[in-house]
Amino acid sequence: MEYPPFYNPEYETLERSELEALQLKRLKETVVHCMQSPFYKKRFAENKLTPDSIQSLDDLKRIPFTTKQDLRDTYPFGMASVPLEKCVRLHSSSGTTGNPTVILHTQRDLDQWANALARCMWMVGLRPYDVFQNSSGYGMFTGGLGFQYAAERLGMLTVPAAAGNTKRQLKFITDFGTTAVHAIPSYATRIFEVMQELGIDPRRDTRLHTLIIGAEPHSEEQRRRIEEMLGVKAYNSFGMSEMCGPGVAFECKEQNGLHIWEDYYIVEIVDPDTLEPVPDGEVGEMVLTTINREAMPLLRYRTRDLTRILPGPCPCGRQHKRLDRMKGRSDDMIILKGVNIFPIQIEQVLMQFKELGNNYLITLETSDSNDDMTIEVELNQLFTDDYSRLQILTKEITRQIKDEILVTPHVKLVPKGVLPQSEGKAVRVKDLRKKF
Ligand code: COA
Ligand code: AMP
Ligand code: ZN
């Protein structure tokens, strides 16, 4: 059967002028709708703005930024623009020490999200005859349910393998004839490692042709290496829970920048210090406004992700702007094994133990093909040689940190004075992970 090239031709093939007219229409509707949210109602009043203040796309700049702190401050439901009874799902970030963040969804939001991500997967050539396997964590990780519903909507046979147990992932890949996998780039390397252990040749023994890689920064070299190892085409997928999840921006077959769906989002790039727009094509912090969300629209949300808009048209014909691959963050968030972690979460757990001092160092490393975190933390008193007491303490700290950040760290208790004392602001995180 011949399939058409576009999943949503009516949106994917819009000319710039049509796209911008649609954005303005949806922005105005969104701003009116946001007045149902106690947070935005107050924000607009404080800034002497009304929905009528927004008459052009340029007027967006009059609206103050929304930040992750705003989400924390209004935890759990203070940002909702609809009554709670209209919401059918929420996704929450990890963390129990500070307020986590919550994103609410109506059924319409979930449908639109699935549509956007199905559009992305169609764009890279996936079709109903494909078998799609998802190695994201399910539950609160938006990569789980997000890809699940989108792949089903596209019509693929979908294998909700979830994270971990790589041998089982490989059994699914070989037995079910999986043709496309969603994995974070570092996990793709782990998949290959286990293939080698089991004597599986991806080209000979599997039907794999596509990998969707995202959720953590990676280089072009890393992509090429994954492609070579597994004999696939690998496409960069960008998303964030605050915008819904995966499906915000995605590479097309050109593999040259990620199209951001401008019928869903308005993108700005600003200097993270001055918050002024940067000149076209320069790297800055990405700021996103949702224009197609019902439960919890966000206006000028500071993503903290650093990127730039690539100049020029894309040969694929889509006029939705292209983002360069992410260059890093303008805050101290770490992404390990596809999980977002703020060092303060670790600090807050450590500081609850009276046996521990104030000095600690987080090291991120790649051993074999696994990314891991080691936390060295100084003991409060002189080093005790009561080995069993230290063992119990180490186990308890590890457990509490895992509960907080969702990944298991190696905790090492060290004598006071052993860790380097840095002048001024302490360097708490050393990232020695292998970058290809
Ligand atoms: N995706 C899939 N599997 C992963 C993974 C990831 N991001 N990171 C690690 N794993 C695998 C490991 O390879 C290991 O399996 P194996 O030994 O059979 O190869 C298993 O999960 C456990 O890993 P380990 O490092 O021992 O566990 P942890 O306790 O530190 O981490 C995870 C726990 C893996 C469950 C947690 O990191 C997680 O849920 N990650 C997925 C996050 C995610 O889906 N992000 C995408 C959002 S779009
Ligand atoms: P989450 O809200 O858990 O989905 O995490 C979102 C964050 O993951 C983003 O803000 C980025 O920092 C990061 N991220 C997601 N996709 C990518 C990608 N393709 N490349 C680099 N970083 C990414
Ligand atoms: Zn393109």
Short mmCIF file of C-alpha atoms and ligand atoms in Angstrom, two decimals:
data_model
loop_
_atom_site.label_atom_id
_atom_site.label_comp_id
_atom_site.label_asym_id
_atom_site.label_seq_id
_atom_site.Cartn_x
_atom_site.Cartn_y
_atom_site.Cartn_z
CA MET A 1 0.00 0.00 0.00
CA GLU A 2 1.20 3.50 -0.88
CA TYR A 3 1.15 5.83 2.11
CA PRO A 4 1.08 9.64 1.78
CA PRO A 5 4.29 11.53 2.72
CA PHE A 6 2.73 13.76 5.40
CA TYR A 7 0.79 12.73 8.49
CA ASN A 8 -0.93 16.12 8.89
CA PRO A 9 -0.51 17.68 5.42
CA GLU A 10 -2.86 20.54 6.36
CA TYR A 11 -0.37 21.71 9.03
CA GLU A 12 2.95 20.33 7.84
CA THR A 13 2.84 22.03 4.45
CA LEU A 14 1.73 25.50 5.58
CA GLU A 15 3.64 28.47 4.15
CA ARG A 16 5.32 30.74 6.71
CA SER A 17 2.67 33.42 6.38
CA GLU A 18 -0.12 30.88 6.94
CA LEU A 19 1.74 29.36 9.86
CA GLU A 20 2.18 32.75 11.50
CA ALA A 21 -1.47 33.66 10.98
CA LEU A 22 -2.45 30.39 12.64
CA GLN A 23 -0.04 31.09 15.50
CA LEU A 24 -1.53 34.52 16.13
CA LYS A 25 -5.05 33.12 16.13
CA ARG A 26 -4.10 30.34 18.55
CA LEU A 27 -2.03 32.68 20.73
CA LYS A 28 -4.98 35.04 21.17
CA GLU A 29 -7.27 32.11 22.03
CA THR A 30 -4.70 30.74 24.46
CA VAL A 31 -4.32 34.04 26.28
CA VAL A 32 -8.09 34.38 26.68
CA HIS A 33 -8.21 30.80 27.94
CA CYS A 34 -5.32 31.42 30.38
CA MET A 35 -7.49 33.90 32.28
CA GLN A 36 -9.20 30.81 33.76
CA SER A 37 -5.91 30.02 35.50
CA PRO A 38 -5.55 31.75 38.89
CA PHE A 39 -1.83 32.09 38.21
CA TYR A 40 -2.09 33.84 34.83
CA LYS A 41 -5.07 35.92 35.87
CA LYS A 42 -2.99 37.40 38.67
CA ARG A 43 0.13 37.71 36.50
CA PHE A 44 -1.75 39.62 33.82
CA ALA A 45 -3.38 41.92 36.37
CA GLU A 46 -0.03 42.64 38.07
CA ASN A 47 1.45 43.59 34.71
CA LYS A 48 -1.54 45.64 33.62
CA LEU A 49 -2.19 43.29 30.72
CA THR A 50 -5.44 41.96 29.35
CA PRO A 51 -5.99 39.48 26.52
CA ASP A 52 -6.56 42.53 24.29
CA SER A 53 -2.95 43.54 24.86
CA ILE A 54 -1.94 40.74 22.50
CA GLN A 55 -2.70 41.85 18.96
CA SER A 56 0.40 40.59 17.13
CA LEU A 57 3.00 37.85 17.55
CA ASP A 58 5.40 40.58 18.59
CA ASP A 59 3.12 41.48 21.52
CA LEU A 60 4.03 38.13 23.04
CA LYS A 61 7.13 39.90 24.40
CA ARG A 62 4.90 41.94 26.70
CA ILE A 63 4.00 38.83 28.68
CA PRO A 64 6.39 37.95 31.54
CA PHE A 65 8.29 34.66 31.42
CA THR A 66 6.95 31.56 33.18
CA THR A 67 9.56 29.50 35.05
CA LYS A 68 9.92 26.09 36.66
CA GLN A 69 9.81 27.94 39.98
CA ASP A 70 6.33 29.18 39.07
CA LEU A 71 5.30 25.55 38.55
CA ARG A 72 6.77 24.62 41.92
CA ASP A 73 5.13 27.56 43.67
CA THR A 74 1.70 26.67 42.30
CA TYR A 75 2.09 22.94 43.01
CA PRO A 76 0.02 20.92 42.42
CA PHE A 77 -2.87 22.47 40.47
CA GLY A 78 -2.49 26.26 40.68
CA MET A 79 -1.70 26.66 36.97
CA ALA A 80 -4.73 24.79 35.66
CA SER A 81 -6.84 26.67 33.12
CA VAL A 82 -9.71 24.19 33.31
CA PRO A 83 -11.60 22.67 36.26
CA LEU A 84 -9.88 19.55 37.56
CA GLU A 85 -12.82 17.39 36.50
CA LYS A 86 -11.90 18.08 32.86
CA CYS A 87 -8.38 16.69 33.38
CA VAL A 88 -7.72 13.02 32.74
CA ARG A 89 -4.01 12.63 33.50
CA LEU A 90 -1.06 14.30 35.18
CA HIS A 91 2.67 13.80 34.91
CA SER A 92 4.88 14.85 37.80
CA SER A 93 8.63 15.28 38.09
CA SER A 94 10.70 13.27 40.55
CA GLY A 95 11.60 14.63 43.94
CA THR A 96 10.08 14.82 47.36
CA THR A 97 12.34 17.36 49.01
CA GLY A 98 11.22 20.51 47.19
CA ASN A 99 7.90 20.75 45.43
CA PRO A 100 7.98 18.69 42.27
CA THR A 101 6.24 20.01 39.17
CA VAL A 102 2.92 18.79 37.84
CA ILE A 103 1.58 18.97 34.29
CA LEU A 104 -2.12 18.37 33.75
CA HIS A 105 -3.77 17.06 30.59
CA THR A 106 -7.31 16.97 29.29
CA GLN A 107 -8.35 14.25 26.85
CA ARG A 108 -7.94 16.79 24.06
CA ASP A 109 -4.37 17.51 25.20
CA LEU A 110 -3.52 13.80 25.15
CA ASP A 111 -5.03 13.43 21.68
CA GLN A 112 -3.09 16.43 20.38
CA TRP A 113 0.12 15.17 21.97
CA ALA A 114 -0.32 11.70 20.40
CA ASN A 115 -1.01 13.39 17.07
CA ALA A 116 2.14 15.52 17.23
CA LEU A 117 4.37 12.57 18.06
CA ALA A 118 2.71 10.31 15.50
CA ARG A 119 3.42 13.09 12.99
CA CYS A 120 7.11 13.00 14.03
CA MET A 121 7.40 9.25 13.61
CA TRP A 122 5.61 9.34 10.27
CA MET A 123 8.05 12.07 9.18
CA VAL A 124 11.00 9.68 9.63
CA GLY A 125 9.27 6.97 7.63
CA LEU A 126 7.54 4.81 10.24
CA ARG A 127 4.31 3.26 8.97
CA PRO A 128 1.59 0.92 10.31
CA TYR A 129 3.56 -2.16 9.15
CA ASP A 130 6.42 -1.24 11.51
CA VAL A 131 6.92 -2.84 14.92
CA PHE A 132 7.82 -0.21 17.47
CA GLN A 133 9.51 -0.95 20.80
CA ASN A 134 9.71 1.63 23.55
CA SER A 135 12.50 1.38 26.14
CA SER A 136 11.42 4.46 28.11
CA GLY A 137 10.33 4.20 31.69
CA TYR A 138 6.52 4.26 31.84
CA GLY A 139 4.64 5.84 34.75
CA MET A 140 5.63 9.46 35.20
CA PHE A 141 8.27 9.50 32.43
CA THR A 142 6.49 11.09 29.49
CA GLY A 143 8.58 9.01 27.07
CA GLY A 144 6.62 5.94 28.16
CA LEU A 145 2.93 6.68 27.69
CA GLY A 146 3.76 9.49 25.24
CA PHE A 147 5.35 7.16 22.68
CA GLN A 148 2.89 4.39 23.47
CA TYR A 149 -0.20 6.35 22.48
CA ALA A 150 1.50 7.99 19.51
CA ALA A 151 2.79 4.72 18.08
CA GLU A 152 -0.62 3.10 18.51
CA ARG A 153 -2.28 6.09 16.86
CA LEU A 154 0.08 5.74 13.93
CA GLY A 155 -1.03 2.13 13.74
CA MET A 156 2.19 0.29 14.57
CA LEU A 157 2.34 -2.92 16.56
CA THR A 158 3.75 -1.43 19.76
CA VAL A 159 5.88 -3.22 22.34
CA PRO A 160 5.80 -1.40 25.71
CA ALA A 161 9.06 -2.98 26.86
CA ALA A 162 9.82 -0.11 29.30
CA ALA A 163 13.26 0.58 30.78
CA GLY A 164 15.83 -2.00 31.83
CA ASN A 165 16.44 -5.73 31.36
CA THR A 166 18.38 -5.44 28.15
CA LYS A 167 18.41 -9.18 27.45
CA ARG A 168 14.62 -9.18 27.48
CA GLN A 169 14.57 -6.12 25.20
CA LEU A 170 16.69 -8.09 22.75
CA LYS A 171 14.44 -11.13 22.93
CA PHE A 172 11.52 -8.86 22.02
CA ILE A 173 13.50 -7.27 19.19
CA THR A 174 14.39 -10.63 17.65
CA ASP A 175 11.15 -12.56 18.40
CA PHE A 176 8.68 -9.80 17.50
CA GLY A 177 10.61 -8.47 14.52
CA THR A 178 10.95 -4.99 16.02
CA THR A 179 11.86 -2.50 13.29
CA ALA A 180 12.03 0.73 15.33
CA VAL A 181 13.19 1.40 18.88
CA HIS A 182 12.92 4.47 21.07
CA ALA A 183 15.91 4.70 23.42
CA ILE A 184 18.04 7.35 24.99
CA PRO A 185 21.39 7.54 23.17
CA SER A 186 23.45 6.13 26.06
CA TYR A 187 21.09 3.16 26.32
CA ALA A 188 21.43 2.47 22.58
CA THR A 189 25.08 1.75 23.27
CA ARG A 190 24.13 -0.62 26.07
CA ILE A 191 21.76 -2.45 23.72
CA PHE A 192 24.63 -2.99 21.29
CA GLU A 193 26.94 -4.17 24.05
CA VAL A 194 24.47 -6.86 25.11
CA MET A 195 23.91 -7.84 21.46
CA GLN A 196 27.62 -8.53 21.24
CA GLU A 197 27.56 -10.58 24.45
CA LEU A 198 24.72 -12.67 23.04
CA GLY A 199 26.23 -13.01 19.59
CA ILE A 200 23.39 -11.06 17.94
CA ASP A 201 24.34 -9.27 14.76
CA PRO A 202 21.80 -6.43 14.36
CA ARG A 203 22.02 -6.50 10.57
CA ARG A 204 21.80 -10.26 10.25
CA ASP A 205 19.54 -11.20 13.16
CA THR A 206 17.09 -8.29 13.50
CA ARG A 207 14.77 -6.21 11.31
CA LEU A 208 15.79 -2.95 12.99
CA HIS A 209 15.99 0.04 10.66
CA THR A 210 15.14 3.08 12.83
CA LEU A 211 16.16 4.37 16.22
CA ILE A 212 14.56 7.35 17.87
CA ILE A 213 17.03 8.88 20.29
CA GLY A 214 16.37 11.74 22.66
CA ALA A 215 15.87 12.87 26.24
CA GLU A 216 19.55 13.68 26.76
CA PRO A 217 22.14 15.78 24.89
CA HIS A 218 24.26 13.90 22.38
CA SER A 219 26.62 14.76 19.59
CA GLU A 220 26.52 14.14 15.86
CA GLU A 221 29.42 11.69 16.33
CA GLN A 222 27.40 9.74 18.89
CA ARG A 223 24.48 9.51 16.48
CA ARG A 224 26.70 8.30 13.64
CA ARG A 225 28.24 5.73 15.92
CA ILE A 226 24.84 4.42 17.00
CA GLU A 227 23.80 4.21 13.35
CA GLU A 228 26.92 2.28 12.44
CA MET A 229 26.73 -0.07 15.42
CA LEU A 230 23.09 -1.01 14.96
CA GLY A 231 22.75 -0.60 11.20
CA VAL A 232 19.91 1.91 11.57
CA LYS A 233 18.99 5.52 10.90
CA ALA A 234 18.85 7.40 14.21
CA TYR A 235 16.66 10.49 14.59
CA ASN A 236 16.91 13.11 17.31
CA SER A 237 13.72 13.62 19.32
CA PHE A 238 13.24 16.58 21.65
CA GLY A 239 10.52 16.99 24.22
CA MET A 240 9.86 18.08 27.74
CA SER A 241 7.14 17.26 30.21
CA GLU A 242 6.14 20.90 30.59
CA MET A 243 5.22 21.05 26.88
CA CYS A 244 3.53 17.58 27.04
CA GLY A 245 6.55 15.31 26.50
CA PRO A 246 8.25 13.96 23.36
CA GLY A 247 6.87 15.33 20.10
CA VAL A 248 7.83 18.98 20.52
CA ALA A 249 10.64 18.94 17.94
CA PHE A 250 11.96 16.11 15.80
CA GLU A 251 14.41 15.60 12.99
CA CYS A 252 13.10 14.88 9.54
CA LYS A 253 14.83 12.52 7.13
CA GLU A 254 17.37 15.23 6.32
CA GLN A 255 18.83 14.75 9.84
CA ASN A 256 19.75 18.39 9.88
CA GLY A 257 17.98 20.12 12.75
CA LEU A 258 14.74 19.36 14.57
CA HIS A 259 11.51 20.81 13.21
CA ILE A 260 9.59 22.43 16.04
CA TRP A 261 5.86 22.17 15.44
CA GLU A 262 4.87 25.79 15.17
CA ASP A 263 1.16 25.02 15.07
CA TYR A 264 1.67 23.85 18.69
CA TYR A 265 4.42 26.16 19.97
CA ILE A 266 5.86 29.63 19.51
CA VAL A 267 9.61 29.52 19.91
CA GLU A 268 11.88 32.35 21.07
CA ILE A 269 15.62 32.23 21.72
CA VAL A 270 16.83 34.63 24.43
CA ASP A 271 20.05 35.47 26.18
CA PRO A 272 19.78 33.56 29.49
CA ASP A 273 21.32 36.45 31.42
CA THR A 274 19.64 39.51 29.90
CA LEU A 275 16.53 37.61 28.71
CA GLU A 276 16.65 39.75 25.55
CA PRO A 277 16.21 38.04 22.17
CA VAL A 278 19.51 36.93 20.61
CA PRO A 279 20.23 37.76 16.95
CA ASP A 280 18.87 35.19 14.45
CA GLY A 281 20.87 32.00 14.34
CA GLU A 282 22.72 32.55 17.64
CA VAL A 283 22.66 30.17 20.58
CA GLY A 284 20.55 31.12 23.58
CA GLU A 285 17.91 29.74 25.88
CA MET A 286 14.79 28.42 24.25
CA VAL A 287 11.52 29.93 25.45
CA LEU A 288 8.30 28.20 24.42
CA THR A 289 4.66 29.24 24.42
CA THR A 290 2.06 26.51 24.03
CA ILE A 291 -0.75 27.48 21.66
CA ASN A 292 -2.57 24.17 21.44
CA ARG A 293 -3.06 23.10 25.03
CA GLU A 294 -6.14 23.14 27.17
CA ALA A 295 -5.48 21.99 30.76
CA MET A 296 -2.34 23.97 31.43
CA PRO A 297 -1.09 26.31 28.72
CA LEU A 298 2.28 27.90 29.47
CA LEU A 299 3.19 31.36 28.22
CA ARG A 300 6.84 32.13 27.48
CA TYR A 301 8.14 29.17 29.45
CA ARG A 302 11.90 29.29 30.08
CA THR A 303 13.01 25.78 29.10
CA ARG A 304 16.63 26.34 30.24
CA ASP A 305 17.73 24.42 27.14
CA LEU A 306 20.38 26.09 25.01
CA THR A 307 20.03 25.90 21.26
CA ARG A 308 19.64 28.04 18.14
CA ILE A 309 17.34 28.27 15.16
CA LEU A 310 19.00 26.94 12.03
CA PRO A 311 18.81 29.38 9.13
CA GLY A 312 17.40 28.57 5.70
CA PRO A 313 14.68 26.30 4.37
CA CYS A 314 14.67 22.53 4.83
CA PRO A 315 14.71 20.43 1.65
CA CYS A 316 11.90 18.28 3.10
CA GLY A 317 9.47 21.12 2.35
CA ARG A 318 8.25 21.71 5.91
CA GLN A 319 8.51 25.36 6.87
CA HIS A 320 8.35 24.78 10.62
CA LYS A 321 11.58 26.18 12.07
CA ARG A 322 14.48 23.88 12.81
CA LEU A 323 16.32 23.77 16.14
CA ASP A 324 19.97 22.84 16.30
CA ARG A 325 20.72 19.89 18.60
CA MET A 326 20.69 20.97 22.26
CA LYS A 327 23.98 22.51 23.42
CA GLY A 328 23.40 22.15 27.16
CA ARG A 329 21.42 23.88 29.89
CA SER A 330 21.42 27.31 31.47
CA ASP A 331 20.87 25.75 34.90
CA ASP A 332 22.62 22.94 36.79
CA MET A 333 20.19 20.14 35.89
CA ILE A 334 21.92 16.83 35.15
CA ILE A 335 20.40 14.21 32.86
CA LEU A 336 21.53 10.70 33.79
CA LYS A 337 20.01 7.54 32.25
CA GLY A 338 17.26 9.78 30.84
CA VAL A 339 16.36 11.06 34.30
CA ASN A 340 16.51 14.75 35.24
CA ILE A 341 18.35 15.46 38.46
CA PHE A 342 19.09 18.70 40.28
CA PRO A 343 22.20 18.52 42.55
CA ILE A 344 20.20 20.27 45.28
CA GLN A 345 17.97 17.17 45.52
CA ILE A 346 21.04 15.12 46.46
CA GLU A 347 22.34 17.78 48.82
CA GLN A 348 19.04 17.93 50.66
CA VAL A 349 19.08 14.18 51.27
CA LEU A 350 22.72 14.22 52.41
CA MET A 351 22.17 17.09 54.80
CA GLN A 352 19.56 15.11 56.70
CA PHE A 353 22.25 12.72 57.96
CA LYS A 354 23.92 14.02 61.11
CA GLU A 355 26.86 11.65 60.44
CA LEU A 356 27.77 13.62 57.28
CA GLY A 357 29.67 16.86 56.80
CA ASN A 358 28.90 19.55 54.23
CA ASN A 359 31.38 18.60 51.55
CA TYR A 360 30.42 16.24 48.73
CA LEU A 361 31.29 15.57 45.11
CA ILE A 362 29.09 14.03 42.42
CA THR A 363 30.98 12.30 39.62
CA LEU A 364 29.27 11.05 36.47
CA GLU A 365 31.17 8.38 34.59
CA THR A 366 30.76 5.78 31.88
CA SER A 367 31.93 2.31 32.84
CA ASP A 368 31.62 -0.25 30.06
CA SER A 369 28.60 1.25 28.37
CA ASN A 370 26.70 2.29 31.50
CA ASP A 371 26.50 5.84 32.74
CA ASP A 372 26.75 5.96 36.51
CA MET A 373 26.84 8.42 39.38
CA THR A 374 29.24 8.27 42.30
CA ILE A 375 28.67 10.49 45.31
CA GLU A 376 31.61 10.97 47.62
CA VAL A 377 30.59 12.59 50.84
CA GLU A 378 32.69 13.51 53.83
CA LEU A 379 31.88 12.13 57.24
CA ASN A 380 31.26 14.57 60.00
CA GLN A 381 33.70 13.27 62.60
CA LEU A 382 37.09 11.76 62.06
CA PHE A 383 36.81 8.62 60.01
CA THR A 384 35.37 5.79 62.03
CA ASP A 385 36.63 2.29 61.38
CA ASP A 386 33.38 0.70 62.46
CA TYR A 387 32.96 -0.98 59.09
CA SER A 388 29.50 -2.43 59.65
CA ARG A 389 28.11 0.91 60.85
CA LEU A 390 29.47 2.61 57.76
CA GLN A 391 27.99 -0.07 55.56
CA ILE A 392 24.53 0.40 57.06
CA LEU A 393 24.85 4.15 56.70
CA THR A 394 25.97 3.89 53.06
CA LYS A 395 23.04 1.61 52.28
CA GLU A 396 20.54 3.97 53.87
CA ILE A 397 21.93 7.05 52.08
CA THR A 398 21.86 5.15 48.77
CA ARG A 399 18.26 4.12 49.33
CA GLN A 400 17.10 7.60 50.21
CA ILE A 401 18.87 9.18 47.24
CA LYS A 402 17.45 6.58 44.86
CA ASP A 403 13.95 7.36 46.21
CA GLU A 404 14.59 11.03 45.51
CA ILE A 405 16.28 10.96 42.08
CA LEU A 406 15.14 7.54 40.76
CA VAL A 407 18.62 6.34 39.76
CA THR A 408 20.93 4.35 42.01
CA PRO A 409 24.14 6.17 42.94
CA HIS A 410 27.36 4.62 44.26
CA VAL A 411 27.79 6.31 47.62
CA LYS A 412 31.29 6.52 49.11
CA LEU A 413 31.81 7.86 52.61
CA VAL A 414 35.22 9.50 52.92
CA PRO A 415 37.10 11.02 55.86
CA LYS A 416 36.69 14.71 56.53
CA GLY A 417 39.13 16.88 54.59
CA VAL A 418 39.65 14.41 51.75
CA LEU A 419 37.58 16.11 49.08
CA PRO A 420 39.08 19.12 47.33
CA GLN A 421 38.03 22.41 48.84
CA SER A 422 37.35 24.79 46.00
CA GLU A 423 37.65 28.50 46.48
CA GLY A 424 34.42 30.41 46.09
CA LYS A 425 31.53 28.37 44.76
CA ALA A 426 32.15 24.67 45.35
CA VAL A 427 32.34 22.44 42.28
CA ARG A 428 29.84 19.77 43.14
CA VAL A 429 29.51 17.90 39.84
CA LYS A 430 32.23 16.37 37.66
CA ASP A 431 30.91 15.03 34.38
CA LEU A 432 33.41 12.53 32.98
CA ARG A 433 30.92 10.62 30.86
CA LYS A 434 32.21 9.27 27.60
CA LYS A 435 31.19 11.56 24.76
CA PHE A 436 32.00 10.07 21.40
N1 COA B 1 16.40 3.37 29.38
C1 COA B 1 16.23 2.03 29.41
N2 COA B 1 16.95 1.20 30.19
C2 COA B 1 17.90 1.77 30.97
C3 COA B 1 18.13 3.15 30.98
C4 COA B 1 17.33 3.95 30.14
N3 COA B 1 17.45 5.27 30.11
N4 COA B 1 19.13 3.40 31.84
C5 COA B 1 19.52 2.22 32.36
N5 COA B 1 18.78 1.23 31.83
C6 COA B 1 18.87 -0.21 32.11
C7 COA B 1 20.26 -0.70 32.45
O1 COA B 1 21.00 -1.02 31.31
C8 COA B 1 19.93 -1.91 33.32
O2 COA B 1 19.54 -3.00 32.53
P1 COA B 1 20.59 -4.16 32.11
O3 COA B 1 21.54 -4.36 33.23
O4 COA B 1 19.74 -5.34 31.81
O5 COA B 1 21.28 -3.64 30.89
C9 COA B 1 18.67 -1.51 34.06
O6 COA B 1 18.09 -0.45 33.28
C10 COA B 1 18.92 -0.99 35.45
O7 COA B 1 19.89 0.01 35.35
P2 COA B 1 20.70 0.57 36.58
O8 COA B 1 21.68 1.54 36.05
O9 COA B 1 21.21 -0.55 37.39
O10 COA B 1 19.51 1.18 37.42
P3 COA B 1 19.24 2.54 38.19
O11 COA B 1 18.56 2.10 39.43
O12 COA B 1 20.39 3.43 38.35
O13 COA B 1 18.23 3.28 37.19
C11 COA B 1 16.26 3.12 35.79
C12 COA B 1 16.92 2.88 37.14
C13 COA B 1 17.03 2.58 34.61
C14 COA B 1 15.00 2.28 35.87
C15 COA B 1 15.97 4.61 35.64
O14 COA B 1 17.18 5.22 35.36
C16 COA B 1 14.96 4.89 34.53
O15 COA B 1 13.78 4.64 34.69
N6 COA B 1 15.42 5.42 33.37
C17 COA B 1 14.57 5.66 32.25
C18 COA B 1 14.21 7.12 32.15
C19 COA B 1 13.47 7.42 30.90
O16 COA B 1 12.70 6.63 30.40
N7 COA B 1 13.67 8.60 30.34
C20 COA B 1 13.08 8.98 29.10
C21 COA B 1 12.14 10.11 29.28
S1 COA B 1 11.55 10.65 27.70
P1 AMP B 2 11.56 15.65 30.68
O1 AMP B 2 10.72 16.77 31.14
O2 AMP B 2 11.87 14.65 31.74
O3 AMP B 2 11.03 15.01 29.43
O4 AMP B 2 12.98 16.27 30.31
C1 AMP B 2 13.08 17.32 29.40
C2 AMP B 2 14.50 17.74 29.23
O5 AMP B 2 15.30 16.68 28.66
C3 AMP B 2 14.65 18.89 28.26
O6 AMP B 2 14.37 20.12 28.85
C4 AMP B 2 16.10 18.74 27.82
O7 AMP B 2 16.98 19.29 28.78
C5 AMP B 2 16.27 17.23 27.80
N1 AMP B 2 16.09 16.70 26.45
C6 AMP B 2 14.98 16.16 25.93
N2 AMP B 2 15.19 15.78 24.66
C7 AMP B 2 16.47 16.10 24.35
C8 AMP B 2 17.28 15.97 23.18
N3 AMP B 2 16.83 15.41 22.07
N4 AMP B 2 18.54 16.44 23.23
C9 AMP B 2 19.01 17.02 24.37
N5 AMP B 2 18.31 17.15 25.51
C10 AMP B 2 17.05 16.70 25.51
ZN ZN B 3 12.88 18.93 7.19
#
